[in-house]
Coordinates of N, CA and C in Angstrom, one line a residue:
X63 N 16.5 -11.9 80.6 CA 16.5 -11.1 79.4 C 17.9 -10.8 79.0
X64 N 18.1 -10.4 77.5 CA 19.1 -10.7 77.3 C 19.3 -9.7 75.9
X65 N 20.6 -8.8 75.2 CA 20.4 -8.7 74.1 C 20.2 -9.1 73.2
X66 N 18.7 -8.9 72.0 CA 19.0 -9.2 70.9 C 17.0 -10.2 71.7
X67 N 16.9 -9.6 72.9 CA 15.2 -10.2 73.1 C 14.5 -9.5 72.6
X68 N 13.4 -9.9 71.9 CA 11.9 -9.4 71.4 C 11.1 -8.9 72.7
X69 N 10.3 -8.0 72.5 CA 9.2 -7.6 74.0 C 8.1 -8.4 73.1
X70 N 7.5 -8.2 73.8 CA 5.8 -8.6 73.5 C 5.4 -8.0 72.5
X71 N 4.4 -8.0 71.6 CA 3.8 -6.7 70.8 C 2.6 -6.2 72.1
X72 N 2.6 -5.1 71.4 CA 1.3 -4.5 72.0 C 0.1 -3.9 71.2
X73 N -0.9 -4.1 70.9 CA -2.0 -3.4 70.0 C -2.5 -2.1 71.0
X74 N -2.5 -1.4 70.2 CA -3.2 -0.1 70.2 C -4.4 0.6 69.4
X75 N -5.6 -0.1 69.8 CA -6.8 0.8 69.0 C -6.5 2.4 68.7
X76 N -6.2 3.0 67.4 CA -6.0 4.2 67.3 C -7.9 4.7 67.2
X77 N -8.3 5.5 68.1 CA -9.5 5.9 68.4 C -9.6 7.2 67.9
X78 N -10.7 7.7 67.7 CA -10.9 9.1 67.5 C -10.8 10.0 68.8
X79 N -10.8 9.7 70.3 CA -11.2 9.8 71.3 C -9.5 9.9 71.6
X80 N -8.9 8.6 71.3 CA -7.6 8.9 71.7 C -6.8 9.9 71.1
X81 N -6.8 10.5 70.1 CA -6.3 11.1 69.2 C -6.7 12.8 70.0
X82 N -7.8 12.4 70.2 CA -7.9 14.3 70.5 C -7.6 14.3 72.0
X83 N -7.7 13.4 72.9 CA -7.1 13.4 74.1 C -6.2 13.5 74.6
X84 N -4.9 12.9 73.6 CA -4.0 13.2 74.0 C -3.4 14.2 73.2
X85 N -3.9 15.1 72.0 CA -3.7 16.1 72.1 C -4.2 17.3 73.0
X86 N -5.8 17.2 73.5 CA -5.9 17.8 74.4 C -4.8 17.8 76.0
X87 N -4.2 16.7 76.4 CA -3.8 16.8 77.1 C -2.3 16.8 76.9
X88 N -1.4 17.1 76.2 CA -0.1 17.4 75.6 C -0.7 19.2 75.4
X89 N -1.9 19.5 75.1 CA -2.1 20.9 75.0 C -1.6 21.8 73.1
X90 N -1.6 20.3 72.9 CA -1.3 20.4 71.4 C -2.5 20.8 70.6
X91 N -3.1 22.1 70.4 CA -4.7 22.9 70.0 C -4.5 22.5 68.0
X92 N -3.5 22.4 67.5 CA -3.5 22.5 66.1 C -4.9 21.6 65.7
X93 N -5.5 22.1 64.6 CA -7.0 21.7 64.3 C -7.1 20.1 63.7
X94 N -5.7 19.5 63.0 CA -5.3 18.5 62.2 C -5.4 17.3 63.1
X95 N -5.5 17.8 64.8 CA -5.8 16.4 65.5 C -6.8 16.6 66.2
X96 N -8.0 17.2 65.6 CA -9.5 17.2 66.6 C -10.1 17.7 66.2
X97 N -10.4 18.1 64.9 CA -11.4 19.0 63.6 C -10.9 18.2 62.3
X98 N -11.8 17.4 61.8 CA -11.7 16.3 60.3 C -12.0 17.3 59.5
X99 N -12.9 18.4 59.5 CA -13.2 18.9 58.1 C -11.9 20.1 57.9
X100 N -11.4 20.4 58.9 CA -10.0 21.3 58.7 C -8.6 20.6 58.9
X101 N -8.8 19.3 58.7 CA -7.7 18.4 58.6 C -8.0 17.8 57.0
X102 N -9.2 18.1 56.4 CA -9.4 17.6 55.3 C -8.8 18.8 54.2
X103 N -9.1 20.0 55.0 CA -9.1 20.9 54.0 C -7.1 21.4 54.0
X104 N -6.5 20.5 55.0 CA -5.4 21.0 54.9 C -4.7 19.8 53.7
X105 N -5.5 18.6 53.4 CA -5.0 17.5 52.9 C -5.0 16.1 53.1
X106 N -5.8 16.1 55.1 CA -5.3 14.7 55.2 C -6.7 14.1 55.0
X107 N -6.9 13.1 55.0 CA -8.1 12.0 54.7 C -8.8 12.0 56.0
X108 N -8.2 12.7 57.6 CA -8.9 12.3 58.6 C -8.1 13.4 59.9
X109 N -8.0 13.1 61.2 CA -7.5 14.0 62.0 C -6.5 12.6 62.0
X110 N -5.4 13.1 62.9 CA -4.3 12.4 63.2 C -3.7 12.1 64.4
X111 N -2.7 11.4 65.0 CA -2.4 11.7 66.2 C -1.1 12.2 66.1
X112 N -0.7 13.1 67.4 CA 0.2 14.1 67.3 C 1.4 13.4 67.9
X113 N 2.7 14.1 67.8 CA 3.9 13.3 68.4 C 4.1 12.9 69.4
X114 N 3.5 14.1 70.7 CA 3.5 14.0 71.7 C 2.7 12.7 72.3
X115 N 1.6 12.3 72.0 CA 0.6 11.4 72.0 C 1.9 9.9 71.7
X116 N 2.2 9.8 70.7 CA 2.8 8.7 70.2 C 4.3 8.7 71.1
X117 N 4.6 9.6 71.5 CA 5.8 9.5 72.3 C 5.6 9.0 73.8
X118 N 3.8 9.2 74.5 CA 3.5 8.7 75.6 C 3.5 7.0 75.9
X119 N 2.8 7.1 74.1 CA 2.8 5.2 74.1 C 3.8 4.8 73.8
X120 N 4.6 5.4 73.4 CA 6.2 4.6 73.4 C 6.5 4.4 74.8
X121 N 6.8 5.4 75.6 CA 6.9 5.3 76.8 C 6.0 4.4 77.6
X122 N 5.1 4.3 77.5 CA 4.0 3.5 78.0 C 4.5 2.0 77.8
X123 N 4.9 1.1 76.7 CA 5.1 0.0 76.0 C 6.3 0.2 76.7
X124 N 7.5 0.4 76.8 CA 8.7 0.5 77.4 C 8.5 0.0 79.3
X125 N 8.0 1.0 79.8 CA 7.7 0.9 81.0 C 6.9 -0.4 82.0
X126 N 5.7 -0.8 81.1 CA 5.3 -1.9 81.2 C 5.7 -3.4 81.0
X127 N 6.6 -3.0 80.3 CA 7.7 -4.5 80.1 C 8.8 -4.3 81.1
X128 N 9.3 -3.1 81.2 CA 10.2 -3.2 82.5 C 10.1 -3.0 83.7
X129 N 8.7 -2.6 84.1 CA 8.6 -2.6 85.4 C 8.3 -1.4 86.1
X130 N 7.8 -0.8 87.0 CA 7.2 0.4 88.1 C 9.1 1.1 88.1
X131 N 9.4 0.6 88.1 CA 11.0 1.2 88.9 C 11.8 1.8 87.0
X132 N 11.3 1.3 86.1 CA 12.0 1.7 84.6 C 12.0 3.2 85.0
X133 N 13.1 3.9 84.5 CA 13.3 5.5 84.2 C 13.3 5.7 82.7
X134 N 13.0 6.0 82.1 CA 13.2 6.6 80.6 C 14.1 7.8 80.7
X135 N 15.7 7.3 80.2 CA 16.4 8.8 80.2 C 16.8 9.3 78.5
X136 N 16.3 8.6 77.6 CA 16.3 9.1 76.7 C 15.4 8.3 75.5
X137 N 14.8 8.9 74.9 CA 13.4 9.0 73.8 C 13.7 9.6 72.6
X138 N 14.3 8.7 71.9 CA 14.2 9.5 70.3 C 13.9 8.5 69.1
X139 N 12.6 9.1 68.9 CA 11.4 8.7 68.0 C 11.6 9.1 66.6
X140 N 11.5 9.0 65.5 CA 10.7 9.4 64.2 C 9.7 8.9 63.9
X141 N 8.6 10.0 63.6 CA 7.3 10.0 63.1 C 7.0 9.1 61.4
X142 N 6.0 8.2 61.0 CA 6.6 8.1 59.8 C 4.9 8.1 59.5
X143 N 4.6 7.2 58.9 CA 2.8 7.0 58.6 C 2.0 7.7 59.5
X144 N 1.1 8.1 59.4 CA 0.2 8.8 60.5 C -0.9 8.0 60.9
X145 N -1.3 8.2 62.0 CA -2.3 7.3 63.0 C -3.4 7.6 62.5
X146 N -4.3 7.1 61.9 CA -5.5 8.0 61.8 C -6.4 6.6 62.3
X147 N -8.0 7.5 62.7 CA -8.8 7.0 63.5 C -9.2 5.4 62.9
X148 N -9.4 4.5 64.0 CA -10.2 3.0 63.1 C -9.3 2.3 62.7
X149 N -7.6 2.5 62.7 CA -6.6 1.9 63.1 C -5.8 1.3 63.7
X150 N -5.1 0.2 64.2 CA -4.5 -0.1 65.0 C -2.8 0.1 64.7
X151 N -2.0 0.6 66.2 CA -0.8 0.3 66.1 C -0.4 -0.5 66.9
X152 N 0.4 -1.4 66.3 CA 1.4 -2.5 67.0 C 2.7 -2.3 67.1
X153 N 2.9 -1.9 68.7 CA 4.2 -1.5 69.2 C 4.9 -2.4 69.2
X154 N 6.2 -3.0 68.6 CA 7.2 -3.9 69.0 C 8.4 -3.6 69.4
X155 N 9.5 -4.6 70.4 CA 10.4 -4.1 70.3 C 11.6 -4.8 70.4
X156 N 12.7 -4.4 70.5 CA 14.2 -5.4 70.7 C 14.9 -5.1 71.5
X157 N 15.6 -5.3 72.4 CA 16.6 -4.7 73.4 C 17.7 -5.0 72.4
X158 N 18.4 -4.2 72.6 CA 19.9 -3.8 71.9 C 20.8 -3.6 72.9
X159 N 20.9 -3.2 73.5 CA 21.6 -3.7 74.5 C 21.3 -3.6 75.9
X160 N 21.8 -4.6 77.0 CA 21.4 -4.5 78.5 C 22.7 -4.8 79.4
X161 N 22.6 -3.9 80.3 CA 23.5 -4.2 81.8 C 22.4 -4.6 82.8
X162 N 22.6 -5.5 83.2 CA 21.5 -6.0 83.8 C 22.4 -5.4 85.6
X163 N 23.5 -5.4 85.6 CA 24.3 -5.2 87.1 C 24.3 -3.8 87.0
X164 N 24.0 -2.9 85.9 CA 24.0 -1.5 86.1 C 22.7 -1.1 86.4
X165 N 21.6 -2.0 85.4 CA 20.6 -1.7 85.0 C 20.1 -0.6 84.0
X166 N 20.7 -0.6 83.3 CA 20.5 -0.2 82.2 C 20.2 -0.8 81.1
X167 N 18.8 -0.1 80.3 CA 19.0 -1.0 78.5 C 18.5 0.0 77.7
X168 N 19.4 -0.5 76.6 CA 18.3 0.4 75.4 C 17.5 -0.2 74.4
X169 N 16.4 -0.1 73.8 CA 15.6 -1.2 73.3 C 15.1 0.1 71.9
X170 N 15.2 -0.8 70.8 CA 14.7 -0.2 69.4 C 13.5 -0.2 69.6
X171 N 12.6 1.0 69.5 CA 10.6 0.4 69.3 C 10.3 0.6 67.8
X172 N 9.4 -0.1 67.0 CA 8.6 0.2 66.1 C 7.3 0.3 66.4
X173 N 6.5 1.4 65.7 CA 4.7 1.2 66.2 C 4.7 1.1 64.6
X174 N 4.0 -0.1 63.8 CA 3.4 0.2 62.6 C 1.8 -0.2 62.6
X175 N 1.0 0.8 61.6 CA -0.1 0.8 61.3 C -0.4 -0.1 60.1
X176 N -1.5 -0.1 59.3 CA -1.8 -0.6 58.2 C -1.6 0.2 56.9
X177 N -0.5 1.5 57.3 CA 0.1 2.2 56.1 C 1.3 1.9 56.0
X178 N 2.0 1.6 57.3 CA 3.6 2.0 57.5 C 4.1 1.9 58.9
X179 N 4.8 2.1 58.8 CA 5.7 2.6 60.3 C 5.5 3.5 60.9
X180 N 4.5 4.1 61.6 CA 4.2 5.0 62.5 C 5.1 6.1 62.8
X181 N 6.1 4.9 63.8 CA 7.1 5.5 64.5 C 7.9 4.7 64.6
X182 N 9.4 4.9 64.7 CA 10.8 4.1 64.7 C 11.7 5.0 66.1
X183 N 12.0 4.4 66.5 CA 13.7 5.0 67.4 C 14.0 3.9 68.2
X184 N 14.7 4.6 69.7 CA 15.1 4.0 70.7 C 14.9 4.5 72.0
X185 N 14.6 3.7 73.1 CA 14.7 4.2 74.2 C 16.1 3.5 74.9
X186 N 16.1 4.6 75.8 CA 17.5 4.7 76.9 C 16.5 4.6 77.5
X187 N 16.2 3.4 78.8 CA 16.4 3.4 80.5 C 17.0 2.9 81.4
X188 N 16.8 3.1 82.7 CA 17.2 2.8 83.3 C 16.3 1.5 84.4
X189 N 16.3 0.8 85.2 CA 15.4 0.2 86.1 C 16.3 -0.3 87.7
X190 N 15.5 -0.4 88.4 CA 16.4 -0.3 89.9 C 16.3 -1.9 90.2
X191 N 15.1 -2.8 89.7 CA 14.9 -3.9 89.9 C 14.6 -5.1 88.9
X192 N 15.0 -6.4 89.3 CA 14.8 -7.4 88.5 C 13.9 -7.3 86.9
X193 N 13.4 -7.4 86.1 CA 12.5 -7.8 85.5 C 11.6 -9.4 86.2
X194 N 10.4 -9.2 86.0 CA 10.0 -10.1 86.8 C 8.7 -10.6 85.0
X195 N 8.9 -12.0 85.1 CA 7.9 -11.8 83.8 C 6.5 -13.2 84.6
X196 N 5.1 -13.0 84.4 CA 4.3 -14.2 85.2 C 3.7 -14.6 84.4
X197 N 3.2 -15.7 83.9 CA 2.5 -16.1 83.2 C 1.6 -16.6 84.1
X198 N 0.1 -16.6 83.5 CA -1.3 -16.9 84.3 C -1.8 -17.8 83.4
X199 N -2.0 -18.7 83.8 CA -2.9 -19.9 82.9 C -4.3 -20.5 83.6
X200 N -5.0 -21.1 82.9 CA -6.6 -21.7 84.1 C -6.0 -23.3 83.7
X201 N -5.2 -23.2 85.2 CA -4.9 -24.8 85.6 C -6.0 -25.4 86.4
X202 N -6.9 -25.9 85.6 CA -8.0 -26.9 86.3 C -7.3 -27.6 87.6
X203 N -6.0 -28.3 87.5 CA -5.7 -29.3 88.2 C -5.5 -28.5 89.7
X204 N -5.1 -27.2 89.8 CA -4.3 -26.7 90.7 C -6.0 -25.8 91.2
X205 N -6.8 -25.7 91.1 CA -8.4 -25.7 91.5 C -8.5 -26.3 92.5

């Protein structure tokens, strides 16, 4: 890998289930991510997901491309379109730059939905080991 590499995309079913979960579990109580008729009455079309939520699957997408040993030492996100339920986000991303002998990289993420751009920034990590990438194929011959 190298700067200026693409990751993978990743899809993200935005769920109704996910949305209040990981507000319930960020402890994020505001009614706009797990009550639709007081999310309606504040304005929006639906409940939403919260930053904290969106800042795990950032982290999540980052980590799984680089490996058990990735550290995230820095996460800065902007919020932009809102996730709402029956949605999908597709996380993409770019390395911007890498020390591979230090082990360090920082990688641009986008998550956009079918309004907008979700979320935009960068992550800062770190990782202790190789990147290792496998591809699995159904080789009849090797059967």
């Amino acid at each position: 890998m190298e700067a200026g590499a693409e990751l993978p995309p990743l899809e993200i079913p935005i769920t109704r289930t996910l949305i209040v979960a990981g507000a319930i579990a960020s402890r994020d109580y505001q009614d706009v991510h797990h009550d639709a008729e007081l999310a309606h009455g504040k304005g929006s079309p639906d409940i939403f997901m919260n930053i904290l939520t969106t800042n795990g699957l950032v982290g999540r997408y980052i980590t799984d491309h680089f490996g058990p040993t990735a550290r995230l030492r820095k996460v800065a996100i902007r919020l932009g379109a809102p996730n709402y339920p029956g949605d999908t986000m597709v996380l993409t991303g770019r390395v911007e730059e890498l020390d591979g002998a230090a082990g360090t990289a920082t990688v641009r993420v986008v998550g956009a939905n079918s309004i907008g751009d979700h979320v935009t920034g960068t992550v800062t990590l770190t990782f202790a080991e190789a990147m290792v990438t496998v591809t699995v194929t159904d080789d009849e011959e090797g059967a």
